[in-house]
CSV table of C-alpha atoms and ligand atoms in Angstrom, one decimal:
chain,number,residue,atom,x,y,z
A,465,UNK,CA,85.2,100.8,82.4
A,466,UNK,CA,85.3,102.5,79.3
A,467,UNK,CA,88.5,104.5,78.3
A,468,UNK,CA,88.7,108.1,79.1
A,469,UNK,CA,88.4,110.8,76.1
A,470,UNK,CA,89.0,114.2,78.6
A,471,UNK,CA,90.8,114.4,82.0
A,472,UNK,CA,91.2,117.7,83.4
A,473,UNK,CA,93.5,117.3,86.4
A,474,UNK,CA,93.6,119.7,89.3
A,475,UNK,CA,92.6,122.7,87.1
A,476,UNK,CA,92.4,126.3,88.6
A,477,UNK,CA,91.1,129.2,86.3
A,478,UNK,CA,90.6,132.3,87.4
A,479,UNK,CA,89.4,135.7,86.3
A,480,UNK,CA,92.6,138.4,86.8
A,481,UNK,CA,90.2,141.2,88.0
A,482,UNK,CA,92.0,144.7,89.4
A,483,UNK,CA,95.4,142.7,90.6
A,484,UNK,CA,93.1,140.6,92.1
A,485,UNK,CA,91.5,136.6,91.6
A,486,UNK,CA,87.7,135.5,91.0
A,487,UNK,CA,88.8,131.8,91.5
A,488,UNK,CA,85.7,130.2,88.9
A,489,UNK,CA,87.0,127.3,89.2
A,490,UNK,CA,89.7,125.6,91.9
A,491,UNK,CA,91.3,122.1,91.9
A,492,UNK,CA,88.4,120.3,89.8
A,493,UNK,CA,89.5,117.1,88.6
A,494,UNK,CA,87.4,114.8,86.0
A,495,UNK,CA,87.2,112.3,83.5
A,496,UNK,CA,84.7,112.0,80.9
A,497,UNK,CA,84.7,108.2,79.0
A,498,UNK,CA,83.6,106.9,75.8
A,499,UNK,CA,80.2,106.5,75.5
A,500,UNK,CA,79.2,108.8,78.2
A,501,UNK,CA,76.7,111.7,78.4
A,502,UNK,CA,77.6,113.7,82.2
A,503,UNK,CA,75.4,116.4,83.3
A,504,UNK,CA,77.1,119.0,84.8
A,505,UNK,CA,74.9,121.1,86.9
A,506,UNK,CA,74.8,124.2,89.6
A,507,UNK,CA,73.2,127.7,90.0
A,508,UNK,CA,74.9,130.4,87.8
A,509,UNK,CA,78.4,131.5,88.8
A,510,UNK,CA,79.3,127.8,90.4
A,511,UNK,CA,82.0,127.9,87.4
A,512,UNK,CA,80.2,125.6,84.7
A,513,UNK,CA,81.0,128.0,81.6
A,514,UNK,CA,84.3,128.4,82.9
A,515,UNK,CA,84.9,124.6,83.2
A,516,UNK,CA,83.9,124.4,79.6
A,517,UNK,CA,86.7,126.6,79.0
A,518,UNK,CA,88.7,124.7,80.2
A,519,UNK,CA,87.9,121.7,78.5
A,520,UNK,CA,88.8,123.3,75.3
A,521,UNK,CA,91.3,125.4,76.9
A,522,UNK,CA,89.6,128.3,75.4
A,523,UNK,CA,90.9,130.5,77.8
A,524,UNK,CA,91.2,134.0,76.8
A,525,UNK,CA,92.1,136.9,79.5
A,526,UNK,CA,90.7,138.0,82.0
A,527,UNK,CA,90.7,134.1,82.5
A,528,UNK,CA,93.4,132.2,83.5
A,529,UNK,CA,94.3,128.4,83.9
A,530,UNK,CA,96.5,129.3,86.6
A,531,UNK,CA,97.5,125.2,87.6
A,532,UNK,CA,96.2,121.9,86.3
A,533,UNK,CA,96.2,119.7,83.3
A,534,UNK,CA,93.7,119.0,80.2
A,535,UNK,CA,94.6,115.8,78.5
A,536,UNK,CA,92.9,114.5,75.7
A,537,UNK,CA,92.7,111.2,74.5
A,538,UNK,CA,93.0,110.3,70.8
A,539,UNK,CA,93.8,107.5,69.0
A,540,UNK,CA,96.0,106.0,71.4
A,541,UNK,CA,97.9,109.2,71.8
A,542,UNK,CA,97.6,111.8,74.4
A,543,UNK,CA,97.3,115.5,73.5
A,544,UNK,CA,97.9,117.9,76.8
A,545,UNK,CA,95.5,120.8,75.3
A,546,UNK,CA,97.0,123.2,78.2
A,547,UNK,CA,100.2,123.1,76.3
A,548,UNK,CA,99.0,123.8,72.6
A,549,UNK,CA,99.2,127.4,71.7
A,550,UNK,CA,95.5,129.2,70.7
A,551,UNK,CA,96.8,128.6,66.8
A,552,UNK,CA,97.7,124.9,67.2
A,553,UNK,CA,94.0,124.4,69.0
A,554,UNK,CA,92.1,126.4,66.5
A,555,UNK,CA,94.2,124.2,63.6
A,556,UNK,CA,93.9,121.2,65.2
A,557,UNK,CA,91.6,120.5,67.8
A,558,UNK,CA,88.8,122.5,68.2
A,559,UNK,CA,86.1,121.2,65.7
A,560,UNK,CA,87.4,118.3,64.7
A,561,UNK,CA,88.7,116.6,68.3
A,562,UNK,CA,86.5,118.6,70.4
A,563,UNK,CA,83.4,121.1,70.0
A,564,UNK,CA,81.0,123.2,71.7
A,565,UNK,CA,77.3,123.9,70.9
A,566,UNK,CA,77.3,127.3,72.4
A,567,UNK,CA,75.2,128.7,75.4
A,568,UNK,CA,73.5,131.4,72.9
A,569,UNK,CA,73.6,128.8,69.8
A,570,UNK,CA,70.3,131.2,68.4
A,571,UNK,CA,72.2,134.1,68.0
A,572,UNK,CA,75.5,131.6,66.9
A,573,UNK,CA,74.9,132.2,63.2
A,574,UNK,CA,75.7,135.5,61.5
A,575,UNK,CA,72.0,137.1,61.0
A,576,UNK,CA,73.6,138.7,57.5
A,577,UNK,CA,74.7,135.5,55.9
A,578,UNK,CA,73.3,132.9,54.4
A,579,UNK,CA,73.6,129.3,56.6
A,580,UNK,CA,75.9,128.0,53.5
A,581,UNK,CA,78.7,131.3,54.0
A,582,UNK,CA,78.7,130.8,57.7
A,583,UNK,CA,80.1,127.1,57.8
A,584,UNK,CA,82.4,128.2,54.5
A,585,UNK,CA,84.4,131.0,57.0
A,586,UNK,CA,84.4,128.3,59.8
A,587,UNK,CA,85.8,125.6,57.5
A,588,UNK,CA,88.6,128.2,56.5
A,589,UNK,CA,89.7,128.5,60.0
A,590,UNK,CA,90.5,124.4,59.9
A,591,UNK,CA,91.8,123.7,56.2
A,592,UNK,CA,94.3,125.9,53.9
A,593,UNK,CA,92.2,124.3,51.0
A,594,UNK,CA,88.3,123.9,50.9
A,595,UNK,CA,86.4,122.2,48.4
A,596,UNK,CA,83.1,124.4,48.7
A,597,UNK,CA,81.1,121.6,47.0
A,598,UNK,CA,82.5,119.0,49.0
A,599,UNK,CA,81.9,120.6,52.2
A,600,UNK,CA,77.7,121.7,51.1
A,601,UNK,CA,77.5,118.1,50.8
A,602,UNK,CA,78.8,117.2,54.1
A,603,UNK,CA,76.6,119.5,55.6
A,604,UNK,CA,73.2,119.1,54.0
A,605,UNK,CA,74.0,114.9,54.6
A,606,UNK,CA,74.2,116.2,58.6
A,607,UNK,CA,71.7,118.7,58.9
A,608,UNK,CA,69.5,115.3,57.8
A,609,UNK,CA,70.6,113.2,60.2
A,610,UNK,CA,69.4,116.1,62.8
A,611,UNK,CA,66.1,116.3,60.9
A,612,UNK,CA,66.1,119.6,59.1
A,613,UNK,CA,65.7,120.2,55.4
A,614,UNK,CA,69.3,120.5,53.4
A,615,UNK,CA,67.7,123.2,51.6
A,616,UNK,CA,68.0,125.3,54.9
A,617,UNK,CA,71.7,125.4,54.3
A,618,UNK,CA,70.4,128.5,51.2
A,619,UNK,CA,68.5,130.3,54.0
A,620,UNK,CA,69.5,132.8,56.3
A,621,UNK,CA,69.1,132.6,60.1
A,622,UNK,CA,66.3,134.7,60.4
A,623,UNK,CA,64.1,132.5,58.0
A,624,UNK,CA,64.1,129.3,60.7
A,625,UNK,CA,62.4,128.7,63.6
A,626,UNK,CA,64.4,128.5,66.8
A,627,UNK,CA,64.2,124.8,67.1
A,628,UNK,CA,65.4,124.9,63.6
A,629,UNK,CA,68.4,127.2,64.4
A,630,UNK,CA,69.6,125.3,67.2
A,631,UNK,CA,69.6,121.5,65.2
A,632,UNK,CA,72.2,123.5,62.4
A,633,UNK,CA,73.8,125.1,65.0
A,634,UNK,CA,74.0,121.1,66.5
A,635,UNK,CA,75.0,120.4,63.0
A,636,UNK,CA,77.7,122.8,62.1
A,637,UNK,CA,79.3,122.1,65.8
A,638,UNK,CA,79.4,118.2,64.9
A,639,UNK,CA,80.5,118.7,61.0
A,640,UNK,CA,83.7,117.0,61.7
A,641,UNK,CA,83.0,114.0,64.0
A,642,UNK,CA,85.0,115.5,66.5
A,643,UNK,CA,85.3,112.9,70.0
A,644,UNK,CA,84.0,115.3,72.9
A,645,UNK,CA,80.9,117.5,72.6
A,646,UNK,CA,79.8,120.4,75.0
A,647,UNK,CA,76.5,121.3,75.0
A,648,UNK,CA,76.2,124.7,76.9
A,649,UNK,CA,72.2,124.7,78.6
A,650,UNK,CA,71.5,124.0,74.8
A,651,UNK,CA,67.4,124.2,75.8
A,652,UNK,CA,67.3,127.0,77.7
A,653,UNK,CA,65.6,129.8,75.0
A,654,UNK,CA,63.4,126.8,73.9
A,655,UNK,CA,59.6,125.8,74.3
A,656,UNK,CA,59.3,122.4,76.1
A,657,UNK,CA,58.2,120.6,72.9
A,658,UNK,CA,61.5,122.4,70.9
A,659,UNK,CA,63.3,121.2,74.2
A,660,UNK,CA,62.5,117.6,73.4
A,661,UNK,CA,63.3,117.7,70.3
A,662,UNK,CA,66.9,119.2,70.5
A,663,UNK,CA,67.2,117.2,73.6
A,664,UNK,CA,66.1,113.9,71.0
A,665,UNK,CA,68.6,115.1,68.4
A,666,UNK,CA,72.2,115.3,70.9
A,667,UNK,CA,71.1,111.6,72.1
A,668,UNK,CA,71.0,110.8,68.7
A,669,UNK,CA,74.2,111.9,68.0
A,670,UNK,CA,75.9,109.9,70.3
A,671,UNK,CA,74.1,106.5,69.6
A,672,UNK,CA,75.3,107.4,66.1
A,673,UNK,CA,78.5,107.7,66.9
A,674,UNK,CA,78.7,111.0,65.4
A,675,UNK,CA,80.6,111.9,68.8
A,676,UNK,CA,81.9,109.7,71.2
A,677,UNK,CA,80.8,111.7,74.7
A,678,UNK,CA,79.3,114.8,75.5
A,679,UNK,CA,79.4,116.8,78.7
A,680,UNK,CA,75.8,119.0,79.4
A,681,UNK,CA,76.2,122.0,81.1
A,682,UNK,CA,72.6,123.3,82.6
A,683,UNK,CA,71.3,124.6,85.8
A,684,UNK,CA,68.1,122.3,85.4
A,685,UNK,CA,68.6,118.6,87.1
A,686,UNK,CA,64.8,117.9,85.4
A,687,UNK,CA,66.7,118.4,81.5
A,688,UNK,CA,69.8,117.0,83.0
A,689,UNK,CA,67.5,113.6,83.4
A,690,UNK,CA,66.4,112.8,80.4
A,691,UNK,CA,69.8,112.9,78.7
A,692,UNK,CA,73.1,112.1,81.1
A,693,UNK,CA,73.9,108.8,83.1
A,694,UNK,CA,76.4,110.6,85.3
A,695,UNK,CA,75.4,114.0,87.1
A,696,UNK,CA,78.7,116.8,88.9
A,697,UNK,CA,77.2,118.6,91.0
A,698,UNK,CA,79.3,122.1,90.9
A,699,UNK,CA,79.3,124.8,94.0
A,700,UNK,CA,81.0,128.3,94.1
A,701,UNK,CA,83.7,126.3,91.8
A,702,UNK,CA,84.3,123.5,93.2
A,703,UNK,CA,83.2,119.8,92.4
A,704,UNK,CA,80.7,119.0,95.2
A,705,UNK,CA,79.2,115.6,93.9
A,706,UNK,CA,79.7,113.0,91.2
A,707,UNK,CA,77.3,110.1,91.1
A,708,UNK,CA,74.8,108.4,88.8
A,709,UNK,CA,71.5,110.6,88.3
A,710,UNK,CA,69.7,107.4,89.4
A,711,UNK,CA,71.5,107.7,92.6
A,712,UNK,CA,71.0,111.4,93.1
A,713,UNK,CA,67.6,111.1,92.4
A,714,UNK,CA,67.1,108.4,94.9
A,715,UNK,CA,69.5,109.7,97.7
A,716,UNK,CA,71.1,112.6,96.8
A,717,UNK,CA,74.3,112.9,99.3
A,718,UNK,CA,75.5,116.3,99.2
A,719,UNK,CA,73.5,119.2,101.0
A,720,UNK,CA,73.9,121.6,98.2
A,721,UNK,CA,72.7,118.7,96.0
A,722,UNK,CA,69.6,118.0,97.9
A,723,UNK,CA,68.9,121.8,97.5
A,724,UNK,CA,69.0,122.2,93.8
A,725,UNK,CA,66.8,118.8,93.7
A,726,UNK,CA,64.1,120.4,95.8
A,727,UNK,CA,64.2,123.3,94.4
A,728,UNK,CA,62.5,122.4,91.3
A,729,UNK,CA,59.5,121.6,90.0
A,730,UNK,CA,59.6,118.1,88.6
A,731,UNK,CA,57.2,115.4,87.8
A,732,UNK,CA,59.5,112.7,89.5
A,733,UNK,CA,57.3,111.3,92.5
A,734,UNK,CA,60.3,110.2,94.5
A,735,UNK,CA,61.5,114.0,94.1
A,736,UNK,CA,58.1,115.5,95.0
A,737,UNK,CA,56.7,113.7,97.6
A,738,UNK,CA,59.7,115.6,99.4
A,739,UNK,CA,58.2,118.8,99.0
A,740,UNK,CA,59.4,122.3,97.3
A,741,UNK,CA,62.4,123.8,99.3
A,742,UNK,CA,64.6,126.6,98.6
A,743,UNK,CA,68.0,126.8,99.4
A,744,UNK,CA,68.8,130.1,102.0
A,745,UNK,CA,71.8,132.7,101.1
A,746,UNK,CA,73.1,133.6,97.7
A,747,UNK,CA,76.3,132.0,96.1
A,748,UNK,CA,79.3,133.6,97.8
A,749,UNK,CA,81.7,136.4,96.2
A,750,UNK,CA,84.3,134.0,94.4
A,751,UNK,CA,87.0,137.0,95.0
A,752,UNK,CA,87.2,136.0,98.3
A,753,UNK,CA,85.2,132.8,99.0
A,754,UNK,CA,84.7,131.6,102.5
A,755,UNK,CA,87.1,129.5,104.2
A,756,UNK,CA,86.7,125.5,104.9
A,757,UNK,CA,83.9,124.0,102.6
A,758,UNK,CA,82.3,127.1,100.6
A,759,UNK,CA,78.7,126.3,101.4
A,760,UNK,CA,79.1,126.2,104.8
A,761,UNK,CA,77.5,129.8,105.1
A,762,UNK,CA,74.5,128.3,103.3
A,763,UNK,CA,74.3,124.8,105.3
A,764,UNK,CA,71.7,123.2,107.6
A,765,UNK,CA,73.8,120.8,108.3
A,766,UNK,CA,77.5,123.0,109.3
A,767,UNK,CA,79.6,121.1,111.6
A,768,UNK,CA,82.4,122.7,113.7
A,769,UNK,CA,85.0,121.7,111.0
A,770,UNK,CA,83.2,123.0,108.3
A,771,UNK,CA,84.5,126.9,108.2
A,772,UNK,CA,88.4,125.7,109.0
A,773,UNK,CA,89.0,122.7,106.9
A,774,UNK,CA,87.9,122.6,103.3
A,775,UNK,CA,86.2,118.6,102.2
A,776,UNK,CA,88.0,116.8,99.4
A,777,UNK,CA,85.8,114.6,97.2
A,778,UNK,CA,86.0,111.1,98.5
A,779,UNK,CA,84.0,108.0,97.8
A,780,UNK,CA,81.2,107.2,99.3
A,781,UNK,CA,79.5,103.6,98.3
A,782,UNK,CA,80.8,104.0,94.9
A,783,UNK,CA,80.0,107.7,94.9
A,784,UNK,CA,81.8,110.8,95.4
A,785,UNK,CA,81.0,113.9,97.8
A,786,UNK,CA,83.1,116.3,98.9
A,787,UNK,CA,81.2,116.7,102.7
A,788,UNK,CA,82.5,116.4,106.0
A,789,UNK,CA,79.0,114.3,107.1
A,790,UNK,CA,80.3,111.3,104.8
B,888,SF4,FE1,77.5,121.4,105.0
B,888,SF4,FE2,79.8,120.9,106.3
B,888,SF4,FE3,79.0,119.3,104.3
B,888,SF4,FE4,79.8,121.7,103.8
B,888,SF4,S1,81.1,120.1,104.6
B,888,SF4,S2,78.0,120.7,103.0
B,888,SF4,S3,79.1,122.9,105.5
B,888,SF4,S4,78.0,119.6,106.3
C-alpha cells in the first residue's frame, strides 16, 4: 500500500449559524495515498466543499473544525495542519504542500490584470523575495506542459477561451509542485469536448509527477470515472461509501450510492441496463439532521434500527459502507 500524503481523522466542521450548528461535515475520517486520484462525490450540501476545507484547513467563520485531526505527510515528517495558524499555512503550506483548483476557477483570475500580475501577487504571498523573471519562466515552462501558449501569460483573462482559463488556472494552482491537489467539480462550466480536455490535463499531471495525489470533488459519478481509482460516496455529511469505482459500478453497496448511480445518464451498459431512477425526498436540514443513519427518511430499504442507531463505516469484502443491511 502506498504511503499516505492526507489523513483527516474524525473531523467535525460546522457552520456557527444564530448560536446554533449546520454540522457540514461530522466524524469523517480518510486517507488519501501517493499516487492516488479519489473521487469524492454526493448531491450539493452532502459537505464536499466543506471537506475540502478541511483538507487545507481553510476554515474561516462561520465554519468551524469543531474536533478532528488533518495530518499531512511530507518528507518523512508529519505536519498536523489543524494546529498551524492561518499565517504559518498561507507561508508554508498552501501552494507549495497542498493546493486547490477552485470550484469557480473561470472567474479565479482578476478580469483587470494581465495573467503575468496575477501569479506575481500570489507568489508574494509565499516568498519575502521574488525574482519576477525567474518566476515568468516557471510559469510559461507549466502552462506548456498543460498545453497552452506561454504567450498567454501577457493576456488578460477575458482574451482566453474557457478551456483555456481553466488549464492556467490548473497551472498557477500547481506552480510549486505542491503533494496534494483538489480539484473542486473542475468541469462543471465546460463543454464536453473542454471537459476532456481539462479532465486529460489533471491526469497528466499526476503521471508527471507534478503532484503526488489529487482528491476530485464533483456531483457527477460519469466525470468521476474517467479520472479516480477510488470513489467516497458523501451523504448529508457523512462518509457513506469508500470503494473502487470498478466496484461501485459493478455493485454499488450503499442505497444512497445506488441512487446517485441511477440517477444519471451514462453510457456504461452495466449502469443502464438498470434503468433511470430518482432518488425520493430532498437532503435533510443539516441544523438538525435526523437521528440514526441520516438517509433513513429517504430509504427503500429502512430497517427498524435505522432512525435510533446511526451506521459506522465498516468493511465489507474489502469495501467500506456505513449501512445497517451489511
Ligand atoms: Fe437505508 Fe438503513 Fe442502510 Fe440507512 S442504514 S441506508 S436507512 S438500510
Amino acid at each position: 500500500m502506498n504511503r499516505p500524503v492526507l489523513q483527516i481523522e474524525n473531523a467535525r466542521a460546522y457552520y456557527i449559524v444564530e448560536n446554533n450548528y449546520v454540522r457540514a461535515i461530522d466524524d469523517i475520517s480518510i486517507v488519501i495515498r501517493e499516487g492516488e486520484v479519489v473521487g469524492i462525490v454526493g448531491e450539493s450540501g452532502s459537505g464536499k466543499t466543506t471537506l475540502s476545507n478541511v483538507m487545507l484547513m481553510n476554515i474561516k467563520r462561520p465554519l468551524s473544525l469543531i474536533d478532528g485531526k488533518v495530518k499531512l505527510y511530507s518528507n518523512g515528517n508529519v505536519i498536523e495542519l489543524n494546529k498551524l495558524s492561518r499565517e504559518e499555512l498561507q507561508k508554508n503550506i498552501w501552494g507549495k504542500e497542498t493546493s486547490i483548483i477552485p470550484q469557480s476557477a473561470m472567474n479565479a483570475l482578476m478580469p483587470t490584470k494581465k495573467i503575468k500580475d496575477s501569479i506575481l501577487d500570489v507568489m508574494k504571498t509565499h516568498f519575502e523575495e521574488i525574482h519576477e523573471k525567474e518566476i515568468i519562466e516557471k510559469v510559461q515552462a507549466r502552462f506548456e506542459e498543460v498545453g497552452i501558449s506561454k504567450d498567454v501569460i501577457f493576456r488578460y483573462p477575458f482574451e482566453l477561451s474557457g478551456g483555456m482559463k481553466q488549464r492556467a488556472v490548473i497551472a498557477i494552482a500547481t506552480l510549486l509542485n505542491p503533494r496534494f491537489l483538489i480539484a473542486d467539480e473542475p468541469t462543471s462550466a465546460l463543454d464536453v469536448s473542454t471537459q476532456k480536455m481539462v479532465l486529460k490535463t489533471i491526469q497528466d499531471l499526476r503521471e508527471k509527477e507534478i503532484v503526488k495525489s489529487i482528491a476530485f470533488i464533483t456531483h457527477d459519478i460519469a466525470t468521476v470515472r474517467q479520472i479516480a481509482e477510488t470513489l467516497v460516496v458523501m451523504y448529508a455529511g457523512k462518509i457513506v461509501e469508500i470503494s473502487s469505482i470498478e466496484d461501485i459500478i459493478k455493485e454499488p453497496l450503499h442505497p444512497y450510492t445506488r441512487g446517485l448511480l441511477f440517477s444519471v445518464v451514462t453510457p456504461e451498459p452495466e449502469v443502464k441496463k438498470r434503468g433511470i431512477y430518482y432518488i425520493p425526498g430532498t437532503p435533510p436540514n443539516l441544523m438538525y439532521p435526523p437521528p440514526g443513519c441520516r438517509f433513513h427518511p429517504r430509504c427503500e430499504y429502512k430497517l427498524d434500527i435505522c432512525d435510533k442507531e446511526e451506521p459506522k463505516l465498516k468493511d465489507v469484502n474489502g469495501r467500506k459502507v456505513a449501512c445497517f443491511l451489511y
